[in-house]
C-alpha positions as MATLAB code, in Angstrom:
seq = 'MRYKISKPLKAWMNGQRQIRKTLKAVLPLVTPDFVRPAPKRAARPVLREIVDFGSNPGRLRMLEYVPKTQANPRTLVVVLHGCLQTAMQYHLGSGWARLAREKGIVLLYPEQRRQNNSNLCFNWFRPSAVARDRGEVGSIRQMIDSAVRRHRVPKDRIFVHGLSAGAAIASALLVAYPDLFRAGQLVAGMPYGGARDGMTALRVMKSGVEISPPQLGDLVRLVRDGDLSKHPAISIWQGQADRIVNPANGIASLRQWLDVLGLAEEDGRVRTSRHATTTTWVDKNGQILLDYHAVDGLDHGLPIRGTTASRQKSYPYMLEGAISAPHKFYSDFIRFS';
ca = [
    -123.864  -16.677  -25.374;
    -123.498  -14.993  -22.071;
    -123.142  -16.746  -18.626;
    -123.786  -15.545  -15.505;
    -121.850  -16.273  -12.582;
    -123.660  -17.441   -9.538;
    -123.378  -15.045   -6.384;
    -122.164  -17.791   -4.286;
    -119.222  -18.457   -6.727;
    -118.846  -14.746   -7.443;
    -118.416  -14.309   -3.605;
    -116.193  -17.172   -3.339;
    -113.432  -15.777   -6.221;
    -113.821  -11.840   -4.560;
    -112.857  -13.826   -1.301;
    -109.744  -15.472   -2.876;
    -108.806  -12.417   -4.213;
    -108.856  -10.508   -1.169;
    -107.075  -13.419    0.615;
    -104.070  -13.030   -2.080;
    -104.035   -9.404   -1.477;
    -104.093   -9.776    2.281;
    -101.237  -12.641    2.233;
     -99.250  -10.284   -0.276;
     -99.236   -7.524    2.360;
     -98.494   -9.501    5.144;
     -96.148  -12.143    3.946;
     -92.884  -10.625    4.463;
     -93.485   -9.724    7.929;
     -94.438  -12.908    9.006;
     -92.282  -14.886    7.076;
     -90.195  -17.962    9.306;
     -86.558  -17.652    9.324;
     -86.241  -21.249    7.805;
     -87.956  -20.250    4.536;
     -85.770  -16.757    4.213;
     -83.151  -16.359    1.891;
     -79.782  -17.615    3.421;
     -76.985  -14.579    3.408;
     -74.864  -15.175    0.753;
     -71.350  -16.480    1.946;
     -68.102  -14.770    1.777;
     -66.225  -15.140   -1.503;
     -63.448  -17.483   -1.613;
     -59.797  -15.663   -1.809;
     -59.325  -15.488   -5.068;
     -55.985  -16.016   -6.671;
     -55.096  -14.156   -9.623;
     -52.699  -15.271  -12.343;
     -49.943  -12.902  -13.444;
     -48.527  -13.760  -16.918;
     -46.475  -11.135  -18.207;
     -43.617  -11.263  -15.217;
     -40.284  -11.928  -17.188;
     -38.941  -14.307  -19.360;
     -39.724  -17.265  -16.818;
     -36.755  -19.654  -17.457;
     -38.395  -22.100  -15.192;
     -41.782  -22.346  -16.748;
     -43.850  -21.896  -13.569;
     -46.977  -20.010  -12.848;
     -47.411  -16.822  -10.632;
     -50.554  -16.403   -8.754;
     -51.053  -13.896   -6.027;
     -53.529  -12.992   -3.403;
     -53.572   -9.172   -2.901;
     -55.975   -8.211    0.534;
     -57.988   -5.138    0.066;
     -56.273   -3.371    2.993;
     -52.503   -3.698    3.016;
     -50.359   -3.377    5.887;
     -48.059   -0.476    6.664;
     -45.437   -0.998    5.805;
     -46.376   -3.178    2.763;
     -45.381   -6.816    3.056;
     -44.926   -9.357    0.690;
     -44.689  -13.351    1.474;
     -43.523  -15.626   -1.233;
     -45.760  -19.258   -0.296;
     -43.859  -22.256   -1.809;
     -46.150  -25.505   -1.767;
     -44.923  -29.066   -1.837;
     -45.405  -32.098   -4.110;
     -48.999  -33.281   -4.830;
     -50.410  -30.004   -3.997;
     -51.356  -27.006   -6.035;
     -50.885  -22.947   -5.263;
     -54.845  -22.728   -4.402;
     -54.994  -25.895   -2.056;
     -51.901  -24.603    0.018;
     -53.539  -20.839    0.167;
     -56.919  -22.264    1.683;
     -55.617  -25.292    3.100;
     -52.337  -23.911    5.281;
     -54.267  -20.690    6.746;
     -52.201  -17.934    4.795;
     -55.318  -16.892    3.102;
     -56.805  -15.835    6.517;
     -53.708  -14.704    7.861;
     -53.270  -12.531    4.765;
     -56.581  -11.209    4.764;
     -56.322  -10.011    8.504;
     -53.064   -8.455    8.395;
     -52.741   -6.786    4.828;
     -50.023   -9.518    3.768;
     -49.527   -9.839   -0.146;
     -49.197  -13.455   -0.983;
     -47.138  -14.539   -3.937;
     -47.759  -18.167   -5.089;
     -45.140  -19.875   -7.715;
     -46.725  -22.811   -8.848;
     -45.597  -25.957  -10.343;
     -46.488  -27.495  -13.539;
     -46.857  -31.140  -14.562;
     -44.999  -30.637  -17.538;
     -41.714  -29.977  -15.505;
     -42.812  -32.364  -12.676;
     -45.226  -35.082  -12.985;
     -46.134  -34.752   -9.086;
     -46.035  -31.439   -8.863;
     -42.692  -31.022   -7.252;
     -40.305  -28.344   -7.398;
     -37.294  -29.436   -8.823;
     -35.089  -28.585   -5.889;
     -32.380  -31.492   -6.628;
     -31.587  -30.121  -10.046;
     -28.692  -27.982  -10.564;
     -30.013  -25.868  -13.218;
     -33.287  -25.180  -11.765;
     -31.956  -23.781   -8.374;
     -29.004  -21.723   -9.587;
     -29.058  -17.948   -9.366;
     -31.114  -16.301  -11.979;
     -31.772  -19.910  -13.889;
     -34.309  -22.173  -13.827;
     -37.357  -22.301  -11.362;
     -35.005  -19.983   -9.113;
     -34.754  -17.473  -11.872;
     -38.342  -17.472  -12.433;
     -39.255  -16.904   -8.976;
     -37.027  -13.950   -8.718;
     -38.392  -12.555  -11.584;
     -42.016  -13.145   -9.791;
     -40.793  -11.191   -6.838;
     -39.698   -8.450   -9.246;
     -42.743   -7.960  -10.499;
     -45.005   -8.326   -7.289;
     -42.761   -5.807   -5.592;
     -43.334   -2.986   -8.344;
     -46.708   -3.296   -8.861;
     -47.651   -3.305   -5.248;
     -44.837   -1.216   -4.108;
     -43.601   -3.358   -1.202;
     -40.181   -2.019    0.426;
     -37.222   -4.108   -0.071;
     -36.784   -5.034    3.245;
     -40.196   -7.051    3.639;
     -40.235   -9.860    1.289;
     -40.666  -13.290    3.442;
     -40.285  -16.758    2.019;
     -42.103  -19.651    3.362;
     -42.124  -23.196    1.750;
     -43.289  -26.916    2.609;
     -41.095  -30.199    1.670;
     -40.003  -29.443   -1.825;
     -41.131  -26.027   -1.392;
     -38.863  -25.631    1.420;
     -36.093  -26.961   -0.632;
     -36.641  -24.085   -3.125;
     -36.955  -21.461   -0.501;
     -33.499  -22.729    0.800;
     -32.170  -22.218   -2.586;
     -33.704  -18.609   -2.795;
     -32.110  -17.689    0.545;
     -28.711  -18.901   -0.748;
     -28.907  -17.158   -4.098;
     -30.323  -13.908   -3.021;
     -29.362  -13.548    0.893;
     -29.891   -9.533    0.352;
     -33.568  -10.089   -1.004;
     -35.137  -11.783    1.844;
     -35.970  -10.668    5.430;
     -36.540  -14.279    6.755;
     -37.550  -17.666    5.413;
     -39.335  -20.197    7.090;
     -38.519  -24.163    5.883;
     -40.956  -26.921    6.971;
     -39.775  -30.244    6.524;
     -37.200  -29.527    3.521;
     -33.856  -30.754    2.809;
     -30.580  -28.973    3.000;
     -29.267  -26.606    0.444;
     -27.317  -28.786   -2.249;
     -28.004  -32.437   -0.452;
     -28.953  -33.792   -4.043;
     -27.706  -33.022   -7.557;
     -30.065  -35.683   -9.528;
     -33.729  -37.639   -8.792;
     -32.362  -40.661   -7.657;
     -30.041  -39.266   -5.041;
     -32.927  -36.934   -3.748;
     -34.936  -39.974   -2.919;
     -32.077  -41.503   -0.987;
     -31.833  -38.109    0.935;
     -35.377  -37.685    1.607;
     -35.354  -41.573    2.973;
     -31.990  -41.449    4.876;
     -30.710  -37.752    5.055;
     -27.482  -36.795    3.608;
     -24.016  -37.934    3.748;
     -22.135  -34.714    3.563;
     -20.627  -33.312    6.780;
     -21.815  -29.862    8.276;
     -18.759  -28.036    7.201;
     -19.317  -29.544    3.624;
     -22.716  -28.332    3.517;
     -21.683  -24.902    4.657;
     -18.875  -24.694    1.653;
     -21.888  -25.506   -1.026;
     -23.767  -22.098    0.356;
     -20.389  -19.917    0.430;
     -19.700  -21.269   -3.011;
     -22.826  -19.974   -4.311;
     -21.989  -16.555   -2.369;
     -18.525  -16.418   -3.574;
     -17.551  -16.061    0.020;
     -19.416  -12.880    0.725;
     -21.532  -13.736    4.159;
     -22.164  -10.173    5.024;
     -25.928  -10.564    4.139;
     -28.112  -13.137    6.201;
     -32.144  -13.385    6.402;
     -33.359  -15.095    9.444;
     -34.304  -18.791    9.173;
     -36.571  -20.759   10.876;
     -36.442  -24.723   10.064;
     -39.465  -26.963   11.143;
     -39.078  -30.786   11.179;
     -41.979  -33.190   12.246;
     -40.162  -36.135   14.445;
     -42.753  -38.442   12.986;
     -42.157  -37.969    9.476;
     -42.364  -40.577    7.035;
     -41.584  -39.134    3.704;
     -38.815  -36.731    4.789;
     -36.155  -38.369    7.336;
     -35.615  -36.081   10.623;
     -31.975  -36.021    9.755;
     -32.462  -34.076    7.085;
     -33.829  -31.296    9.501;
     -30.773  -31.956   11.623;
     -28.715  -31.371    8.437;
     -30.268  -27.910    7.134;
     -29.545  -26.904   10.860;
     -26.203  -27.411   10.668;
     -25.421  -26.058    7.259;
     -26.663  -22.590    8.102;
     -24.966  -23.040   11.828;
     -21.894  -23.573   10.098;
     -22.587  -20.596    7.354;
     -23.601  -18.179   10.108;
     -20.697  -19.268   12.374;
     -23.002  -20.355   15.332;
     -22.549  -22.814   17.945;
     -25.046  -25.550   18.154;
     -24.422  -25.515   21.984;
     -24.944  -21.560   22.249;
     -28.687  -22.357   21.219;
     -31.592  -21.508   23.764;
     -33.896  -24.427   24.412;
     -37.146  -24.244   25.224;
     -39.612  -27.294   25.371;
     -43.442  -27.187   25.570;
     -45.937  -29.574   25.092;
     -46.020  -30.046   21.225;
     -42.416  -29.117   20.390;
     -38.842  -28.338   21.476;
     -37.405  -25.092   19.791;
     -33.789  -23.972   20.120;
     -33.096  -20.242   19.120;
     -29.777  -18.350   18.349;
     -30.207  -14.611   18.681;
     -27.878  -11.649   17.990;
     -26.450   -9.382   20.454;
     -29.655   -7.036   20.508;
     -31.849  -10.463   20.960;
     -33.153  -10.502   17.393;
     -33.607  -14.334   16.218;
     -30.880  -15.416   13.478;
     -31.942  -18.875   13.122;
     -34.512  -21.186   14.943;
     -35.144  -24.906   14.809;
     -38.758  -26.324   15.886;
     -38.736  -30.206   16.274;
     -42.540  -30.947   16.468;
     -43.317  -33.970   18.256;
     -45.544  -36.723   16.677;
     -45.868  -34.775   13.580;
     -45.547  -36.659   10.123;
     -44.852  -35.112    7.050;
     -46.738  -31.907    6.535;
     -47.742  -28.437    7.404;
     -48.338  -27.856   11.357;
     -51.533  -25.818   11.481;
     -53.892  -25.094   14.262;
     -57.281  -27.461   14.855;
     -59.255  -24.256   14.519;
     -58.088  -24.263   10.848;
     -57.418  -27.696   10.587;
     -61.033  -28.407   11.157;
     -62.303  -26.912    8.222;
     -59.459  -27.961    6.036;
     -59.042  -31.823    5.885;
     -59.637  -32.393    2.298;
     -56.224  -30.771    1.435;
     -53.209  -32.710    1.170;
     -50.440  -32.620    3.875;
     -52.155  -30.101    6.230;
     -51.617  -31.606    9.353;
     -53.700  -30.507   12.816;
     -51.950  -29.737   15.638;
     -51.664  -27.191   18.630;
     -49.495  -24.984   16.665;
     -49.445  -23.122   13.317;
     -46.177  -23.042   11.384;
     -47.660  -19.930    9.411;
     -48.868  -18.124   12.524;
     -45.806  -18.611   14.035;
     -43.782  -17.368   11.513;
     -45.930  -14.277   11.510;
     -45.712  -13.464   15.176;
     -41.950  -13.832   15.276;
     -40.625  -12.651   12.026;
     -42.847  -10.714   10.039;
     -44.851   -8.685   12.683;
     -41.761   -7.539   14.833;
     -39.375   -7.167   11.828;
];
């Protein structure tokens, strides 16, 4: 049996088809902004893990960030995180990610494993971890060699930056391989050789070292067999309200390097700003040999500028302030070196 569609219904159906056809043609032209697909967000900076970089005596992970466009000359910064941090957290929270992307810097992130330290601290207080070519220091040296070779980084364009336990390991690297680094930045760290076990490390962090500056200098000279011909520039940062690492450790680190470099404390040039007091020692050409930043009101962590910190509040030990330690390291040592 066949059914006839009434003329009114047929006219209505034809009208609906015509409306759909018209809408299909004009809808892309009139779609309001609030229903248009959102633009894709820029991809988060990705860290790539490198596994085959050497024998890895310290059993650390190696991660790196390589920008699409690299600086000329090519530059490598070794970035060492603190306790209770991961490489990715530090990369995103510290401002190094953006700095590396904008300036074309290759970043190398040694990362601690929980099997080595339950709090993810580098074991700066263990002699076996900080000896030249052994332990964690040996692993990091192998990572640097791998990165330099693969990314064709000149030997005079290698820098190191560290926070807290990462700063202590950075100090050990500067002691063990003074000819490897152009400069190092040590934030809220401890003097090299100030502790030899976990219990001593906790005491040093709380109260400072009980070793004189000449004795601290001797610890460096002992490792270098008296050869002090090579000296990377060193920048020491210490928060004056640090509740985890006693600010006395910043002074001890400063005096250790003053003793090693043969510099007089009173010869430093002092400059006071609204956020810090900075003392600088320079060579005859005006190049910075050593500087010390005593940051007012800063607790334990990395000082970063508010524009960065406002987006990174979820990352541990990233502290908003008027100055960014990574940016200052770049402007004073990496950019002009």
